[in-house]
Tab-separated table of N, CA and C in Angstrom:
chain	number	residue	atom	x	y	z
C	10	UNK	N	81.314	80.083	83.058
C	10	UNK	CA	81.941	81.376	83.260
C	10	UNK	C	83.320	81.346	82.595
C	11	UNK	N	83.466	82.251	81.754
C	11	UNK	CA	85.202	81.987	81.086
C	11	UNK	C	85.932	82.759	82.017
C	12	UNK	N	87.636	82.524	81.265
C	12	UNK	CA	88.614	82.907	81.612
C	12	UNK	C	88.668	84.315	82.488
C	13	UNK	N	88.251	85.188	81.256
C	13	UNK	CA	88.026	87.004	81.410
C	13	UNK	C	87.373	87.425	82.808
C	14	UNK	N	85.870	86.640	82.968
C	14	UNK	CA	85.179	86.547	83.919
C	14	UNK	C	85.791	86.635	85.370
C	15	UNK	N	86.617	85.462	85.348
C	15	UNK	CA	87.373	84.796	86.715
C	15	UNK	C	88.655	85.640	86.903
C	16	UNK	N	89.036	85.919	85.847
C	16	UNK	CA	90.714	86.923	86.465
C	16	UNK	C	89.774	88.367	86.573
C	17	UNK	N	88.709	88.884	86.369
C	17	UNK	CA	88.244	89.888	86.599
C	17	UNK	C	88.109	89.827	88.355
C	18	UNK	N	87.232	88.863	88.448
C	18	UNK	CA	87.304	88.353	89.984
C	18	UNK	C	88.698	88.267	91.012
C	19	UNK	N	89.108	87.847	90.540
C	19	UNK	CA	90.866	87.800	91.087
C	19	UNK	C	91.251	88.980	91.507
C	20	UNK	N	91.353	90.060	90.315
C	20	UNK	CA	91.748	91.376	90.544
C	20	UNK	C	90.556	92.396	91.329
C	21	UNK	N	89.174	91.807	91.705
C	21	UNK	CA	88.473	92.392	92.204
C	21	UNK	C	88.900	92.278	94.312
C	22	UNK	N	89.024	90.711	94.219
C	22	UNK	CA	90.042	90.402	95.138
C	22	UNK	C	91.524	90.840	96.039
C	23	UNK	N	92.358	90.990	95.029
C	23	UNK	CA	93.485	91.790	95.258
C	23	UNK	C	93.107	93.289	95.583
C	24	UNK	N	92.279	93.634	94.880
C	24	UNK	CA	91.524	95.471	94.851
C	24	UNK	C	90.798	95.404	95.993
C	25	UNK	N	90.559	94.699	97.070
C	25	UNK	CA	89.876	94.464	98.188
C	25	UNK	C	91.028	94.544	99.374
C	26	UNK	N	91.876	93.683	99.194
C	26	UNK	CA	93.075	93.399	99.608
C	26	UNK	C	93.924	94.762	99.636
C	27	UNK	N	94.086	95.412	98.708
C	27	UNK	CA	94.782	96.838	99.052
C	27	UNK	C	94.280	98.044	99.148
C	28	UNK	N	92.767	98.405	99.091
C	28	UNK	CA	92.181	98.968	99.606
C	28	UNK	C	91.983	99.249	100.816
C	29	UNK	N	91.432	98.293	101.441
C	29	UNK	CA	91.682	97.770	103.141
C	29	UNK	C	92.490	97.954	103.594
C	30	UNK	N	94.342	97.683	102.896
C	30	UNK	CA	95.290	98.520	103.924
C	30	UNK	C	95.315	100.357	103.585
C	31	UNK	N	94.908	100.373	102.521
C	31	UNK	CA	95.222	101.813	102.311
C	31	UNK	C	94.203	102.688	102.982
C	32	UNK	N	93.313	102.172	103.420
C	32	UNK	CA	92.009	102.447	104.265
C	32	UNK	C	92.285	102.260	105.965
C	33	UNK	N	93.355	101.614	106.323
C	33	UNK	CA	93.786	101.370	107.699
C	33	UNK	C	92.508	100.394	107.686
C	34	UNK	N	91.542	99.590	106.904
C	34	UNK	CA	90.745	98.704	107.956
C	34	UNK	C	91.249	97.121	107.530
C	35	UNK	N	92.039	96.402	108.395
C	35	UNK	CA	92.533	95.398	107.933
C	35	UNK	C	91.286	94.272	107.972
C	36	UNK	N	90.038	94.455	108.922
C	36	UNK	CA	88.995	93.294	108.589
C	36	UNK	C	89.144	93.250	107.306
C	37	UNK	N	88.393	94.248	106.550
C	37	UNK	CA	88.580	94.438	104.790
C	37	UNK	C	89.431	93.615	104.453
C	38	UNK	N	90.926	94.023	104.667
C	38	UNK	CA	92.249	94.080	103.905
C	38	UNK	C	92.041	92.188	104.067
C	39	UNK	N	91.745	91.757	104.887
C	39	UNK	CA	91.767	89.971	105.423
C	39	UNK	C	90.501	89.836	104.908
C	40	UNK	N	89.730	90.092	104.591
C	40	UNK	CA	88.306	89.152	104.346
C	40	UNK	C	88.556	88.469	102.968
C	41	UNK	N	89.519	88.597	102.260
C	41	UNK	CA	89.675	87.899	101.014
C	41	UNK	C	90.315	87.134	100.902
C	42	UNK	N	90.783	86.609	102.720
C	42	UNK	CA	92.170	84.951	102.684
C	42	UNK	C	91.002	84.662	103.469
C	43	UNK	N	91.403	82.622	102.855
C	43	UNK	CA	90.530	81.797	103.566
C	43	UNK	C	90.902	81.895	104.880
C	44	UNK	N	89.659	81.502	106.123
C	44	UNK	CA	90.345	80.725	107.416
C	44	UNK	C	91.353	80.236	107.762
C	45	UNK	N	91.517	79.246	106.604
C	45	UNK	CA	92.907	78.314	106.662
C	45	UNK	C	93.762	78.406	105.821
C	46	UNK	N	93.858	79.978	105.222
C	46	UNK	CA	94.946	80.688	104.634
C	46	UNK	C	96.371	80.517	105.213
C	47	UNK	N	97.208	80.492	104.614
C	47	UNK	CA	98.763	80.340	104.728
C	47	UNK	C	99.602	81.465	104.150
C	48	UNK	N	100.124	82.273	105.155
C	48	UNK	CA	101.226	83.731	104.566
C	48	UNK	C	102.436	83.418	105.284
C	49	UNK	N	103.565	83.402	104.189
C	49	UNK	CA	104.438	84.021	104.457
C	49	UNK	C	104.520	85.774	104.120
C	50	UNK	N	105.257	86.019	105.763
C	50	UNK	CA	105.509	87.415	105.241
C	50	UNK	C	106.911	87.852	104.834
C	51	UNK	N	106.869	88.938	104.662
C	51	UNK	CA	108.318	90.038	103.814
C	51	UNK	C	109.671	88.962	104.464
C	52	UNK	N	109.772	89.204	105.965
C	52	UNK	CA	110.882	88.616	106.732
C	52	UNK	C	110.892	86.983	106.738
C	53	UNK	N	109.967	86.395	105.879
C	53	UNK	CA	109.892	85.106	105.807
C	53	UNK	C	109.615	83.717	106.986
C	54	UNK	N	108.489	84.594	107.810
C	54	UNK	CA	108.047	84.262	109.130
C	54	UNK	C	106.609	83.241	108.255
C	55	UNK	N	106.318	82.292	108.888
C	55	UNK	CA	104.924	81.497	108.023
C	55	UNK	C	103.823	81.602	109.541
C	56	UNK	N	102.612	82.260	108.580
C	56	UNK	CA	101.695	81.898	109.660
C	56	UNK	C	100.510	81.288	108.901
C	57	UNK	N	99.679	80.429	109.876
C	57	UNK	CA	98.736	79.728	109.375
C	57	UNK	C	97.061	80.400	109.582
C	58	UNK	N	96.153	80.388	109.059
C	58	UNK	CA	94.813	80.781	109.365
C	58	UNK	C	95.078	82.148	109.583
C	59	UNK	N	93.658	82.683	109.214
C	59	UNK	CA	93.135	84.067	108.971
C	59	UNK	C	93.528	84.834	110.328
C	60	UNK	N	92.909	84.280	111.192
C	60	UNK	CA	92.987	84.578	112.842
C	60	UNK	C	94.647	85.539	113.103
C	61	UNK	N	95.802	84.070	112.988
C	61	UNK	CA	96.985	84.139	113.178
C	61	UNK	C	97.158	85.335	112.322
C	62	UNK	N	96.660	85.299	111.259
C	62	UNK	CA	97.596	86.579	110.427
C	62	UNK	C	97.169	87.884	110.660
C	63	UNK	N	95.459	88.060	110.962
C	63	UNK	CA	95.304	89.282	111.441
C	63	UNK	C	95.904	89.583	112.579
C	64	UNK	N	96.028	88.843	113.243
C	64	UNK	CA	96.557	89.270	114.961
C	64	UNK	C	97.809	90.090	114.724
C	65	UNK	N	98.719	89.139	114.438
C	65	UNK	CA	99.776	89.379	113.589
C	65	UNK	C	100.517	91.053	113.013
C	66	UNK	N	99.502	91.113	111.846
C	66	UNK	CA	99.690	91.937	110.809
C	66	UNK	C	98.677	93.439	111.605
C	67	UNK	N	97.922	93.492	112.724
C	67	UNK	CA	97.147	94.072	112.835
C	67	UNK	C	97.950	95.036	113.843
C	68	UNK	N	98.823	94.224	114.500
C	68	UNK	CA	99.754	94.939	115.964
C	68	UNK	C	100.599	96.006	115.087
C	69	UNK	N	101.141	95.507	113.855
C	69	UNK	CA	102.318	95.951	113.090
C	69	UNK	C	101.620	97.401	112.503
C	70	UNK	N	100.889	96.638	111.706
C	70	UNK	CA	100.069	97.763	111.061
C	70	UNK	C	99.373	98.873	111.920
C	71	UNK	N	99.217	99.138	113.403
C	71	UNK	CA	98.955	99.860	114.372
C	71	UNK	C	100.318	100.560	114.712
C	72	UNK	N	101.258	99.697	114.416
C	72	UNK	CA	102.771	101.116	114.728
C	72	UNK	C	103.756	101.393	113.628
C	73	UNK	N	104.444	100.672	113.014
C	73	UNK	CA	105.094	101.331	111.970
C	73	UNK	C	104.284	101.531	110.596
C	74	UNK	N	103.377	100.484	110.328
C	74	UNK	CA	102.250	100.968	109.051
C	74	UNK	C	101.277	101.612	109.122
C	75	UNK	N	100.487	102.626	110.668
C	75	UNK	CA	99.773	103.278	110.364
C	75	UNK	C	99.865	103.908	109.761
C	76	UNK	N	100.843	105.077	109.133
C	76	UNK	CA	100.448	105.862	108.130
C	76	UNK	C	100.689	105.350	106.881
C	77	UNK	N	100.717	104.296	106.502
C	77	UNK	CA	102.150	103.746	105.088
C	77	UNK	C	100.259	103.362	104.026
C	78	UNK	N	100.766	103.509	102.947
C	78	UNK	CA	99.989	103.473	101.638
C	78	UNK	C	100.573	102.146	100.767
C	79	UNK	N	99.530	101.418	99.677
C	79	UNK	CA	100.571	100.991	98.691
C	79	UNK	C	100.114	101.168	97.796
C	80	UNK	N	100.258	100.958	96.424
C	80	UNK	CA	100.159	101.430	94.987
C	80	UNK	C	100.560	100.077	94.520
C	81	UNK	N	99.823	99.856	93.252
C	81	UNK	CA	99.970	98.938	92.359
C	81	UNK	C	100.888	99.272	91.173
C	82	UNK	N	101.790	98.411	91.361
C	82	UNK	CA	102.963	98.498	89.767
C	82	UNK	C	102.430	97.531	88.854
C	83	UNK	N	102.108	96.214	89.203
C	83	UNK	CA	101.921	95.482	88.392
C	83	UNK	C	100.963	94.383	89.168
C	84	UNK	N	99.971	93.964	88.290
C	84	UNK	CA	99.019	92.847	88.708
C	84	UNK	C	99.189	91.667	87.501
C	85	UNK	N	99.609	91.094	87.535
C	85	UNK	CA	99.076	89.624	86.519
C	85	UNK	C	99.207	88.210	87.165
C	86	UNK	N	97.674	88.039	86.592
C	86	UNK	CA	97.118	86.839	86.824
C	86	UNK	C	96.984	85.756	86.106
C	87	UNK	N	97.170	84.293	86.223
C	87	UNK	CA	97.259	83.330	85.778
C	87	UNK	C	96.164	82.373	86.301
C	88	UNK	N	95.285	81.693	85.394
C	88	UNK	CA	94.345	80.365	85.529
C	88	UNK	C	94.775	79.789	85.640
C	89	UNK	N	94.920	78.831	86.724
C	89	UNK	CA	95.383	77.829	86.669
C	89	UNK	C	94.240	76.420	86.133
C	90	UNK	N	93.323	76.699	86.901
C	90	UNK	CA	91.648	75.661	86.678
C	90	UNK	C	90.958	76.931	86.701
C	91	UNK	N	90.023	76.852	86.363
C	91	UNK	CA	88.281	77.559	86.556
C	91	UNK	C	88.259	78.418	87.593
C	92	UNK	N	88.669	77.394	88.704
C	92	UNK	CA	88.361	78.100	90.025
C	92	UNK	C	89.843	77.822	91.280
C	93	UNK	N	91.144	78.030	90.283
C	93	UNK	CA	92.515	78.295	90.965
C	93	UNK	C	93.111	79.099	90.055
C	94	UNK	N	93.662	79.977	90.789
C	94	UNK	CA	94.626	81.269	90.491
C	94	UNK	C	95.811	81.776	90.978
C	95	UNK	N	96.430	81.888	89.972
C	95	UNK	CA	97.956	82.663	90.376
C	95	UNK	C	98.180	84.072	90.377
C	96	UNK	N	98.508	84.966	91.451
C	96	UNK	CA	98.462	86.181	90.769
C	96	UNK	C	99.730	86.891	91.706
C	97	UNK	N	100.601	87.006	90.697
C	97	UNK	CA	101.366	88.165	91.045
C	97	UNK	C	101.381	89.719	91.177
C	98	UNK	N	101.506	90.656	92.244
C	98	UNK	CA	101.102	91.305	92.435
C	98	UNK	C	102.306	92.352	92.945
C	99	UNK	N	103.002	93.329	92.371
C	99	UNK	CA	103.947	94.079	92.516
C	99	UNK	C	103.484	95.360	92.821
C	100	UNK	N	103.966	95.693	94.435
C	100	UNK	CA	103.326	97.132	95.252
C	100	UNK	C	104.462	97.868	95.257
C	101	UNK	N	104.206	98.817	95.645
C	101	UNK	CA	105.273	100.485	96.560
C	101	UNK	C	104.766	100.415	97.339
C	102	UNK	N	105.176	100.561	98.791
C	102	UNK	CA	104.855	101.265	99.471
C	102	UNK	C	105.548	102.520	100.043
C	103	UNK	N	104.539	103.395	100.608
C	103	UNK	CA	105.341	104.678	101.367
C	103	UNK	C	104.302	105.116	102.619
C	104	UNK	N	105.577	105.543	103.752
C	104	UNK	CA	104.574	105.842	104.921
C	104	UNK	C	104.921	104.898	105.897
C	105	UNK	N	105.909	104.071	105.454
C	105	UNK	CA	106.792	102.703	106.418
C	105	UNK	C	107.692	103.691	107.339
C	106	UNK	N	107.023	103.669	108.530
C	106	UNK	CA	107.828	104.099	109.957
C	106	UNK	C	109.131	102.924	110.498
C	107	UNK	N	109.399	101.720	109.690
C	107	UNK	CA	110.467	100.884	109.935
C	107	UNK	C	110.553	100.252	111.346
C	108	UNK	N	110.835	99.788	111.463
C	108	UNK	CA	111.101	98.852	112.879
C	108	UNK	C	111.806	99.716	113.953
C	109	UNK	N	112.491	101.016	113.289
C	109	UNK	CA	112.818	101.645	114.951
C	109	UNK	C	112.391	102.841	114.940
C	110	UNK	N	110.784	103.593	113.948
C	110	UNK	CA	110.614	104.377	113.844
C	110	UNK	C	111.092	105.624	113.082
C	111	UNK	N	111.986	105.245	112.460
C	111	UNK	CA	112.542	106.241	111.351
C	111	UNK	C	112.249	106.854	110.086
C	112	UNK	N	111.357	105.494	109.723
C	112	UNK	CA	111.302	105.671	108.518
C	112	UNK	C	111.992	104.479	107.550
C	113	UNK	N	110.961	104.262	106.253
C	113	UNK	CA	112.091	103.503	105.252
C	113	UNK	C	112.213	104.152	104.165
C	114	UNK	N	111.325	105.316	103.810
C	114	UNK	CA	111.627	105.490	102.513
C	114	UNK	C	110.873	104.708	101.521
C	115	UNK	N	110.286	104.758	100.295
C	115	UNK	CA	109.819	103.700	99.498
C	115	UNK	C	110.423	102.391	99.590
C	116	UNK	N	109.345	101.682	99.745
C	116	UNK	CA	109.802	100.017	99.437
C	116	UNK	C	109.070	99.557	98.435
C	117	UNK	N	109.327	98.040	97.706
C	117	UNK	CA	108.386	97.998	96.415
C	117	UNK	C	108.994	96.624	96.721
C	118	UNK	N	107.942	95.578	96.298
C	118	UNK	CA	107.894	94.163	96.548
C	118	UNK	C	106.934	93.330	95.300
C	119	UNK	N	107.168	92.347	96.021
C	119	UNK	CA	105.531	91.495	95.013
C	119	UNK	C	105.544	90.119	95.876
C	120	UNK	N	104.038	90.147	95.881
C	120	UNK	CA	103.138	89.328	96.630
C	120	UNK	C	102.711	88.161	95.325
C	121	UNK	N	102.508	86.798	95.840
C	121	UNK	CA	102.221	85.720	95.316
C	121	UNK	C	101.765	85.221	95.792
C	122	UNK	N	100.228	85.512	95.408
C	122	UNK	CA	99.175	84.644	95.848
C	122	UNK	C	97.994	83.903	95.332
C	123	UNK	N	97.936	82.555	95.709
C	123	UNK	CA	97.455	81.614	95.364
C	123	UNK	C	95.782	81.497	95.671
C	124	UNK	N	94.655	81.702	95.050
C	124	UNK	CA	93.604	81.943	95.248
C	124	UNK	C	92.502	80.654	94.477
C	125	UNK	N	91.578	80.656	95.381
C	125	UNK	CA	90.269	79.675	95.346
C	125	UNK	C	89.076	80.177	94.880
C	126	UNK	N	88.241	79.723	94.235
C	126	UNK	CA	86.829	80.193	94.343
C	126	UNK	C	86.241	79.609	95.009
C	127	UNK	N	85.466	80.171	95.828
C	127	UNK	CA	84.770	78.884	96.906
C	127	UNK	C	83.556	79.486	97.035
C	128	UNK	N	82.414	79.098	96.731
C	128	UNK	CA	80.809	79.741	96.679
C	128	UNK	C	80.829	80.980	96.072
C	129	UNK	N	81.320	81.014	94.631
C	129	UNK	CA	81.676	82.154	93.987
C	129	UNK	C	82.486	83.211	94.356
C	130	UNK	N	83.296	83.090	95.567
C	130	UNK	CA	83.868	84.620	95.963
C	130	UNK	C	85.556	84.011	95.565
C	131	UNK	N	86.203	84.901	95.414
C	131	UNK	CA	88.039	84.212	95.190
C	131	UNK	C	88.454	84.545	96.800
C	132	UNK	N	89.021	83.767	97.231
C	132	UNK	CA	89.605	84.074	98.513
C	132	UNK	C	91.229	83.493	98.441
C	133	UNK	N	92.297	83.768	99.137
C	133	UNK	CA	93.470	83.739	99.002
C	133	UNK	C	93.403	82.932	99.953
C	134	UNK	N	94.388	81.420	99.226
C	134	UNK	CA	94.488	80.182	100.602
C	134	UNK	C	96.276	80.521	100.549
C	135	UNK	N	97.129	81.225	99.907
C	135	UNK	CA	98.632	80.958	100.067
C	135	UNK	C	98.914	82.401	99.720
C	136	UNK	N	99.102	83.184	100.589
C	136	UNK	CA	100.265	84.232	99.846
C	136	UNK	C	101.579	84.251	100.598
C	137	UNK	N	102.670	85.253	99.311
C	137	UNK	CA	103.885	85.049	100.010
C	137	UNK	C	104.227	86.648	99.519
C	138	UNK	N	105.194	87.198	100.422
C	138	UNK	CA	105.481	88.681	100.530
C	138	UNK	C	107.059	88.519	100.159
C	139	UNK	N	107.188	89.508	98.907
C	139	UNK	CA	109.369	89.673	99.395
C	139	UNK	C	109.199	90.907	98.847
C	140	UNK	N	110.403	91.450	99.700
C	140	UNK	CA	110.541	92.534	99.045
C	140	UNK	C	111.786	92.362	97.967
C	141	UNK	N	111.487	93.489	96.996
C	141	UNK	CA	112.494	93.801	96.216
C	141	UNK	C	113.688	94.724	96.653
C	142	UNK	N	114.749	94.506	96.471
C	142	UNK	CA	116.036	95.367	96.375
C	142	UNK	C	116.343	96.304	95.430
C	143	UNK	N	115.669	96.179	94.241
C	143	UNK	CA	115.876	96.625	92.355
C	143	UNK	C	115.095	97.248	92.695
């Protein structure tokens, strides 16, 4: 399978990944990190396994991100082997109710995440969230 093949996969991955939040269904939005996936998020909190992060990300996403969307600015991906990948991934979001309900206004970040092929599917064993200031 070449190069083309596998970052097609990657980005089929990530397109799973933000679908699912923009869909409010985070099973989706998580079915593409391993079990024993590793996220840091935005505030630079580390959680381990799939479990931990839905729990997590699922409470949040029920009060200030129910209504919030994101959009893709930029996707590029890097081979690392055959079946390891780098892919940077630069969002907007809007629809962020903020931590005391107010509102944030657009935010725009990029995600770095580190992905596997494992029985042909890419699944994300490392991502990391920051936001941008610029």
């Amino acid at each position: 399978m070449g190069c083309e093949l596998d970052t097609a996969g990657v980005a089929e991955a990530i397109e799973v990944f933000i679908s699912g939040w923009n869909d409010h269904d985070l099973v989706r939005h998580f079915s593409v990190f391993a079990e024993d996936a590793d996220f840091v998020d935005v505030v630079g909190r580390r959680m381990r396994g799939r479990a931990e992060i839905f729990a997590d990300q699922s409470a949040r996403h029920a009060q200030r991100f129910a209504e919030s969307s994101v959009r893709t600015l930029d996707l590029d991906i890097r081979m690392l082997r055959e079946d390891v990948a780098l892919a940077h991934y630069r969002w907007e979001m809007v629809g962020d109710r903020g931590p005391d309900g107010s509102g944030t206004g657009v935010r725009r970040g990029i995600f770095t995440f580190t992905l596997c092929r494992e029985s042909g599917a890419w699944l994300v064993v490392a991502a990391h969230n920051t936001e941008s200031i610029v």
